[in-house]
């Protein structure tokens, strides 16, 4: 009778521990190369004061924050990043009047873990825009 009592305790213990030892599928996404990404930017130059650059950078980053990309492969994220870079280049292709010097806008494609995947720098002047 004692053996049956202990056996029932062992079965109960195993039943309670099973959910804690079960496999997790969180690692599958990383193995397949699927991650979450976002775009961030830094600004410098252009004749702006440090305060103006911080304000403009903050405003643009908050707009870009609404464009987070979830569950994408690296190739998909790179494609979307290149589309954004092309949109910015097109937007500033005619230049920006009133700039003193070159405004450097550096865009970063990052994973949600903070790793930079790609970066592109737009050099914006009064007359046009180039990407490096």
C-alpha angles and dihedrals in degrees: 000000000000090000091054090050093053091043090057089051091052091050091049092049091050092049091052094046096047096082090051093054098042120119120269122220094206091098094054094076093055091047089054091047094248115144143147118261140188139182124237130179141205126201130203138164126004093126093284123138119245090254093052091049092050092050094047092044092049092050094048093045091052089054091048091048089069087061099069114151118217129199098002132148117239091253092053091049092048090051092051091045091053089050090055092048090050091049091052091046091051092046093054098034091111092050128239119274117230097031116139106209124332124331108212115207112186116193120199127198107209139176117235086253088065100253114142110229100178140351134198129187122211115203105205121191135165090270105040151316134268131185124223 
